[in-house]
């Protein structure tokens, strides 16, 4: 079973360390899915509309593979105590979420907050706002819900990170950011495999995120972006929940079209570069 490697590296050691950046040399294989184009189903189809809604952005949560999905909850939702067969990560996109031990007091986590749920650990999940939406990610599947009596200790410990407690580093701290007022925070992983970060793009940002590896996946967590194709002939609006992926080196041209900062979750197999319009 793969483990989250949350404690192995600090933010600075992951993002500040010098590296050789290789610019894209081939046409990118890029997939763009807007929030409005997502096909929704149920996290537990057998329960119908009593189940949270769910939609795979990539992978297949019913199979033994890594998967990233959206899950939405109605106001007042609270699951009974349960466990999962695998570990997952969650990022709040809309609303307020709570995920903890069944006896824990509610700690409502708003947009941009992050948590991990270790396999085998008993917990409940609750939603507190009119609209509640999260991005949920697993490194292996299938994603199953099992009764609390089957709990086990896989050696991992949960993390509940409120967005207000995140540490953000900027251009002066990070070699992979060459853009004014852009910041990033490390969430999980290591430099030898895939890792996950949040990137904060300021109001008015126009530039690019360039990937050099064979896996780059980005989900808009807060705000809205305009995604500009390589030929500049078509621009698509990426609202919260939208998804961009490339499996070859690629330059993703972006413009923040929201009235505030936009936050993007990035899962990547190698370092990526953020540039603004002037520096790129």
mmCIF file with all atom_site columns, C-alpha atoms in Angstrom, residues 95-220:
data_model
loop_
_atom_site.group_PDB
_atom_site.id
_atom_site.type_symbol
_atom_site.label_atom_id
_atom_site.label_alt_id
_atom_site.label_comp_id
_atom_site.label_asym_id
_atom_site.label_entity_id
_atom_site.label_seq_id
_atom_site.pdbx_PDB_ins_code
_atom_site.Cartn_x
_atom_site.Cartn_y
_atom_site.Cartn_z
_atom_site.occupancy
_atom_site.B_iso_or_equiv
_atom_site.pdbx_formal_charge
_atom_site.auth_seq_id
_atom_site.auth_comp_id
_atom_site.auth_asym_id
_atom_site.auth_atom_id
_atom_site.pdbx_PDB_model_num
ATOM 1   C CA . UNK A 1 95  ? -18.506 25.169 1.205   1.00 0.00 ? 95  UNK A CA 1
ATOM 2   C CA . UNK A 1 96  ? -17.305 23.937 4.578   1.00 0.00 ? 96  UNK A CA 1
ATOM 3   C CA . UNK A 1 97  ? -16.191 20.375 5.319   1.00 0.00 ? 97  UNK A CA 1
ATOM 4   C CA . UNK A 1 98  ? -15.347 18.401 8.437   1.00 0.00 ? 98  UNK A CA 1
ATOM 5   C CA . UNK A 1 99  ? -13.446 15.084 8.424   1.00 0.00 ? 99  UNK A CA 1
ATOM 6   C CA . UNK A 1 100 ? -12.232 13.560 11.653  1.00 0.00 ? 100 UNK A CA 1
ATOM 7   C CA . UNK A 1 101 ? -12.631 10.949 14.372  1.00 0.00 ? 101 UNK A CA 1
ATOM 8   C CA . UNK A 1 102 ? -16.311 10.263 15.137  1.00 0.00 ? 102 UNK A CA 1
ATOM 9   C CA . UNK A 1 103 ? -15.919 11.817 18.606  1.00 0.00 ? 103 UNK A CA 1
ATOM 10  C CA . UNK A 1 104 ? -14.082 14.942 17.466  1.00 0.00 ? 104 UNK A CA 1
ATOM 11  C CA . UNK A 1 105 ? -15.692 18.383 17.675  1.00 0.00 ? 105 UNK A CA 1
ATOM 12  C CA . UNK A 1 106 ? -16.536 19.886 14.298  1.00 0.00 ? 106 UNK A CA 1
ATOM 13  C CA . UNK A 1 107 ? -13.733 21.896 12.673  1.00 0.00 ? 107 UNK A CA 1
ATOM 14  C CA . UNK A 1 108 ? -15.221 23.386 9.530   1.00 0.00 ? 108 UNK A CA 1
ATOM 15  C CA . UNK A 1 109 ? -12.655 23.723 6.755   1.00 0.00 ? 109 UNK A CA 1
ATOM 16  C CA . UNK A 1 110 ? -13.410 26.280 4.001   1.00 0.00 ? 110 UNK A CA 1
ATOM 17  C CA . UNK A 1 111 ? -12.234 26.589 0.394   1.00 0.00 ? 111 UNK A CA 1
ATOM 18  C CA . UNK A 1 112 ? -8.543  25.773 -0.065  1.00 0.00 ? 112 UNK A CA 1
ATOM 19  C CA . UNK A 1 113 ? -8.262  23.601 3.059   1.00 0.00 ? 113 UNK A CA 1
ATOM 20  C CA . UNK A 1 114 ? -6.589  20.192 2.772   1.00 0.00 ? 114 UNK A CA 1
ATOM 21  C CA . UNK A 1 115 ? -6.900  16.903 4.617   1.00 0.00 ? 115 UNK A CA 1
ATOM 22  C CA . UNK A 1 116 ? -5.769  13.307 4.403   1.00 0.00 ? 116 UNK A CA 1
ATOM 23  C CA . UNK A 1 117 ? -7.728  10.223 5.457   1.00 0.00 ? 117 UNK A CA 1
ATOM 24  C CA . UNK A 1 118 ? -5.554  7.165  6.148   1.00 0.00 ? 118 UNK A CA 1
ATOM 25  C CA . UNK A 1 119 ? -6.784  3.754  5.086   1.00 0.00 ? 119 UNK A CA 1
ATOM 26  C CA . UNK A 1 120 ? -8.453  1.796  7.857   1.00 0.00 ? 120 UNK A CA 1
ATOM 27  C CA . UNK A 1 121 ? -9.034  4.710  10.231  1.00 0.00 ? 121 UNK A CA 1
ATOM 28  C CA . UNK A 1 122 ? -12.536 5.242  11.625  1.00 0.00 ? 122 UNK A CA 1
ATOM 29  C CA . UNK A 1 123 ? -13.966 8.679  10.824  1.00 0.00 ? 123 UNK A CA 1
ATOM 30  C CA . UNK A 1 124 ? -16.984 10.705 9.759   1.00 0.00 ? 124 UNK A CA 1
ATOM 31  C CA . UNK A 1 125 ? -17.359 13.323 7.016   1.00 0.00 ? 125 UNK A CA 1
ATOM 32  C CA . UNK A 1 126 ? -19.768 16.250 7.251   1.00 0.00 ? 126 UNK A CA 1
ATOM 33  C CA . UNK A 1 127 ? -20.776 19.265 5.144   1.00 0.00 ? 127 UNK A CA 1
ATOM 34  C CA . UNK A 1 128 ? -22.046 22.579 6.494   1.00 0.00 ? 128 UNK A CA 1
ATOM 35  C CA . UNK A 1 129 ? -22.832 24.944 3.603   1.00 0.00 ? 129 UNK A CA 1
ATOM 36  C CA . UNK A 1 130 ? -25.542 25.154 0.961   1.00 0.00 ? 130 UNK A CA 1
ATOM 37  C CA . UNK A 1 131 ? -23.073 23.987 -1.704  1.00 0.00 ? 131 UNK A CA 1
ATOM 38  C CA . UNK A 1 132 ? -20.167 21.731 -0.736  1.00 0.00 ? 132 UNK A CA 1
ATOM 39  C CA . UNK A 1 133 ? -17.639 20.455 -3.252  1.00 0.00 ? 133 UNK A CA 1
ATOM 40  C CA . UNK A 1 134 ? -14.265 18.776 -2.823  1.00 0.00 ? 134 UNK A CA 1
ATOM 41  C CA . UNK A 1 135 ? -11.506 17.329 -4.948  1.00 0.00 ? 135 UNK A CA 1
ATOM 42  C CA . UNK A 1 136 ? -10.636 13.811 -3.732  1.00 0.00 ? 136 UNK A CA 1
ATOM 43  C CA . UNK A 1 137 ? -7.531  11.953 -4.867  1.00 0.00 ? 137 UNK A CA 1
ATOM 44  C CA . UNK A 1 138 ? -6.294  8.380  -4.399  1.00 0.00 ? 138 UNK A CA 1
ATOM 45  C CA . UNK A 1 139 ? -3.025  6.739  -5.468  1.00 0.00 ? 139 UNK A CA 1
ATOM 46  C CA . UNK A 1 140 ? -4.580  3.296  -5.824  1.00 0.00 ? 140 UNK A CA 1
ATOM 47  C CA . UNK A 1 141 ? -8.084  1.852  -5.922  1.00 0.00 ? 141 UNK A CA 1
ATOM 48  C CA . UNK A 1 142 ? -10.775 0.870  -5.868  1.00 0.00 ? 142 UNK A CA 1
ATOM 49  C CA . UNK A 1 143 ? -12.292 3.470  -3.532  1.00 0.00 ? 143 UNK A CA 1
ATOM 50  C CA . UNK A 1 144 ? -14.511 1.568  -1.093  1.00 0.00 ? 144 UNK A CA 1
ATOM 51  C CA . UNK A 1 145 ? -16.505 2.452  2.019   1.00 0.00 ? 145 UNK A CA 1
ATOM 52  C CA . UNK A 1 146 ? -16.391 -0.219 4.717   1.00 0.00 ? 146 UNK A CA 1
ATOM 53  C CA . UNK A 1 147 ? -17.861 -0.590 8.249   1.00 0.00 ? 147 UNK A CA 1
ATOM 54  C CA . UNK A 1 148 ? -16.008 0.738  11.276  1.00 0.00 ? 148 UNK A CA 1
ATOM 55  C CA . UNK A 1 149 ? -15.638 -2.741 12.737  1.00 0.00 ? 149 UNK A CA 1
ATOM 56  C CA . UNK A 1 150 ? -13.091 -3.507 10.011  1.00 0.00 ? 150 UNK A CA 1
ATOM 57  C CA . UNK A 1 151 ? -10.782 -0.668 11.113  1.00 0.00 ? 151 UNK A CA 1
ATOM 58  C CA . UNK A 1 152 ? -7.015  -1.171 11.035  1.00 0.00 ? 152 UNK A CA 1
ATOM 59  C CA . UNK A 1 153 ? -3.861  0.892  11.554  1.00 0.00 ? 153 UNK A CA 1
ATOM 60  C CA . UNK A 1 154 ? -1.764  1.255  8.396   1.00 0.00 ? 154 UNK A CA 1
ATOM 61  C CA . UNK A 1 155 ? 0.838   3.451  10.083  1.00 0.00 ? 155 UNK A CA 1
ATOM 62  C CA . UNK A 1 156 ? -0.306  6.760  8.604   1.00 0.00 ? 156 UNK A CA 1
ATOM 63  C CA . UNK A 1 157 ? -1.752  9.635  10.567  1.00 0.00 ? 157 UNK A CA 1
ATOM 64  C CA . UNK A 1 158 ? -4.430  12.074 9.361   1.00 0.00 ? 158 UNK A CA 1
ATOM 65  C CA . UNK A 1 159 ? -3.804  15.711 8.518   1.00 0.00 ? 159 UNK A CA 1
ATOM 66  C CA . UNK A 1 160 ? -6.397  18.494 8.768   1.00 0.00 ? 160 UNK A CA 1
ATOM 67  C CA . UNK A 1 161 ? -4.909  21.714 7.383   1.00 0.00 ? 161 UNK A CA 1
ATOM 68  C CA . UNK A 1 162 ? -7.155  24.778 7.479   1.00 0.00 ? 162 UNK A CA 1
ATOM 69  C CA . UNK A 1 163 ? -6.367  27.185 4.635   1.00 0.00 ? 163 UNK A CA 1
ATOM 70  C CA . UNK A 1 164 ? -5.544  29.916 7.175   1.00 0.00 ? 164 UNK A CA 1
ATOM 71  C CA . UNK A 1 165 ? -2.699  27.776 8.537   1.00 0.00 ? 165 UNK A CA 1
ATOM 72  C CA . UNK A 1 166 ? -0.959  27.180 5.208   1.00 0.00 ? 166 UNK A CA 1
ATOM 73  C CA . UNK A 1 167 ? 2.532   28.585 4.603   1.00 0.00 ? 167 UNK A CA 1
ATOM 74  C CA . UNK A 1 168 ? 2.842   30.237 1.176   1.00 0.00 ? 168 UNK A CA 1
ATOM 75  C CA . UNK A 1 169 ? 6.211   30.880 -0.505  1.00 0.00 ? 169 UNK A CA 1
ATOM 76  C CA . UNK A 1 170 ? 6.720   33.433 -3.268  1.00 0.00 ? 170 UNK A CA 1
ATOM 77  C CA . UNK A 1 171 ? 9.074   34.261 -6.124  1.00 0.00 ? 171 UNK A CA 1
ATOM 78  C CA . UNK A 1 172 ? 11.958  35.210 -3.838  1.00 0.00 ? 172 UNK A CA 1
ATOM 79  C CA . UNK A 1 173 ? 11.765  31.778 -2.157  1.00 0.00 ? 173 UNK A CA 1
ATOM 80  C CA . UNK A 1 174 ? 11.151  29.457 -5.110  1.00 0.00 ? 174 UNK A CA 1
ATOM 81  C CA . UNK A 1 175 ? 13.234  28.757 -8.196  1.00 0.00 ? 175 UNK A CA 1
ATOM 82  C CA . UNK A 1 176 ? 10.216  27.489 -10.141 1.00 0.00 ? 176 UNK A CA 1
ATOM 83  C CA . UNK A 1 177 ? 8.249   30.732 -9.845  1.00 0.00 ? 177 UNK A CA 1
ATOM 84  C CA . UNK A 1 178 ? 9.194   33.752 -11.975 1.00 0.00 ? 178 UNK A CA 1
ATOM 85  C CA . UNK A 1 179 ? 6.049   35.834 -11.575 1.00 0.00 ? 179 UNK A CA 1
ATOM 86  C CA . UNK A 1 180 ? 5.091   38.716 -9.322  1.00 0.00 ? 180 UNK A CA 1
ATOM 87  C CA . UNK A 1 181 ? 2.778   37.909 -6.403  1.00 0.00 ? 181 UNK A CA 1
ATOM 88  C CA . UNK A 1 182 ? 2.448   34.210 -7.333  1.00 0.00 ? 182 UNK A CA 1
ATOM 89  C CA . UNK A 1 183 ? 2.881   31.861 -4.372  1.00 0.00 ? 183 UNK A CA 1
ATOM 90  C CA . UNK A 1 184 ? 2.850   28.121 -3.738  1.00 0.00 ? 184 UNK A CA 1
ATOM 91  C CA . UNK A 1 185 ? 2.575   25.687 -0.857  1.00 0.00 ? 185 UNK A CA 1
ATOM 92  C CA . UNK A 1 186 ? 3.678   22.057 -0.694  1.00 0.00 ? 186 UNK A CA 1
ATOM 93  C CA . UNK A 1 187 ? 1.044   19.495 0.334   1.00 0.00 ? 187 UNK A CA 1
ATOM 94  C CA . UNK A 1 188 ? 2.413   15.978 -0.150  1.00 0.00 ? 188 UNK A CA 1
ATOM 95  C CA . UNK A 1 189 ? 4.874   13.742 -2.029  1.00 0.00 ? 189 UNK A CA 1
ATOM 96  C CA . UNK A 1 190 ? 8.588   13.832 -2.708  1.00 0.00 ? 190 UNK A CA 1
ATOM 97  C CA . UNK A 1 191 ? 10.937  14.859 -5.494  1.00 0.00 ? 191 UNK A CA 1
ATOM 98  C CA . UNK A 1 192 ? 11.478  11.311 -6.802  1.00 0.00 ? 192 UNK A CA 1
ATOM 99  C CA . UNK A 1 193 ? 7.848   10.589 -7.558  1.00 0.00 ? 193 UNK A CA 1
ATOM 100 C CA . UNK A 1 194 ? 4.615   12.541 -7.946  1.00 0.00 ? 194 UNK A CA 1
ATOM 101 C CA . UNK A 1 195 ? 3.938   15.446 -5.601  1.00 0.00 ? 195 UNK A CA 1
ATOM 102 C CA . UNK A 1 196 ? 1.085   17.870 -4.950  1.00 0.00 ? 196 UNK A CA 1
ATOM 103 C CA . UNK A 1 197 ? 1.099   21.631 -4.397  1.00 0.00 ? 197 UNK A CA 1
ATOM 104 C CA . UNK A 1 198 ? -1.287  24.560 -4.384  1.00 0.00 ? 198 UNK A CA 1
ATOM 105 C CA . UNK A 1 199 ? -0.462  27.565 -6.571  1.00 0.00 ? 199 UNK A CA 1
ATOM 106 C CA . UNK A 1 200 ? -2.013  30.966 -5.897  1.00 0.00 ? 200 UNK A CA 1
ATOM 107 C CA . UNK A 1 201 ? -2.331  33.287 -8.913  1.00 0.00 ? 201 UNK A CA 1
ATOM 108 C CA . UNK A 1 202 ? -3.059  36.941 -8.103  1.00 0.00 ? 202 UNK A CA 1
ATOM 109 C CA . UNK A 1 203 ? -5.845  39.066 -9.567  1.00 0.00 ? 203 UNK A CA 1
ATOM 110 C CA . UNK A 1 204 ? -4.890  40.097 -13.093 1.00 0.00 ? 204 UNK A CA 1
ATOM 111 C CA . UNK A 1 205 ? -2.300  37.341 -13.551 1.00 0.00 ? 205 UNK A CA 1
ATOM 112 C CA . UNK A 1 206 ? -1.507  36.486 -17.154 1.00 0.00 ? 206 UNK A CA 1
ATOM 113 C CA . UNK A 1 207 ? 1.188   33.977 -17.933 1.00 0.00 ? 207 UNK A CA 1
ATOM 114 C CA . UNK A 1 208 ? 1.847   30.251 -18.002 1.00 0.00 ? 208 UNK A CA 1
ATOM 115 C CA . UNK A 1 209 ? 2.519   27.111 -16.017 1.00 0.00 ? 209 UNK A CA 1
ATOM 116 C CA . UNK A 1 210 ? 4.999   24.961 -17.929 1.00 0.00 ? 210 UNK A CA 1
ATOM 117 C CA . UNK A 1 211 ? 5.419   21.268 -17.152 1.00 0.00 ? 211 UNK A CA 1
ATOM 118 C CA . UNK A 1 212 ? 8.388   19.149 -18.179 1.00 0.00 ? 212 UNK A CA 1
ATOM 119 C CA . UNK A 1 213 ? 7.376   15.652 -17.044 1.00 0.00 ? 213 UNK A CA 1
ATOM 120 C CA . UNK A 1 214 ? 5.016   12.893 -18.128 1.00 0.00 ? 214 UNK A CA 1
ATOM 121 C CA . UNK A 1 215 ? 2.294   13.765 -15.615 1.00 0.00 ? 215 UNK A CA 1
ATOM 122 C CA . UNK A 1 216 ? 0.775   17.174 -14.988 1.00 0.00 ? 216 UNK A CA 1
ATOM 123 C CA . UNK A 1 217 ? -2.724  17.524 -13.587 1.00 0.00 ? 217 UNK A CA 1
ATOM 124 C CA . UNK A 1 218 ? -4.278  20.789 -12.412 1.00 0.00 ? 218 UNK A CA 1
ATOM 125 C CA . UNK A 1 219 ? -7.659  21.435 -10.785 1.00 0.00 ? 219 UNK A CA 1
ATOM 126 C CA . UNK A 1 220 ? -9.057  24.928 -10.206 1.00 0.00 ? 220 UNK A CA 1
#
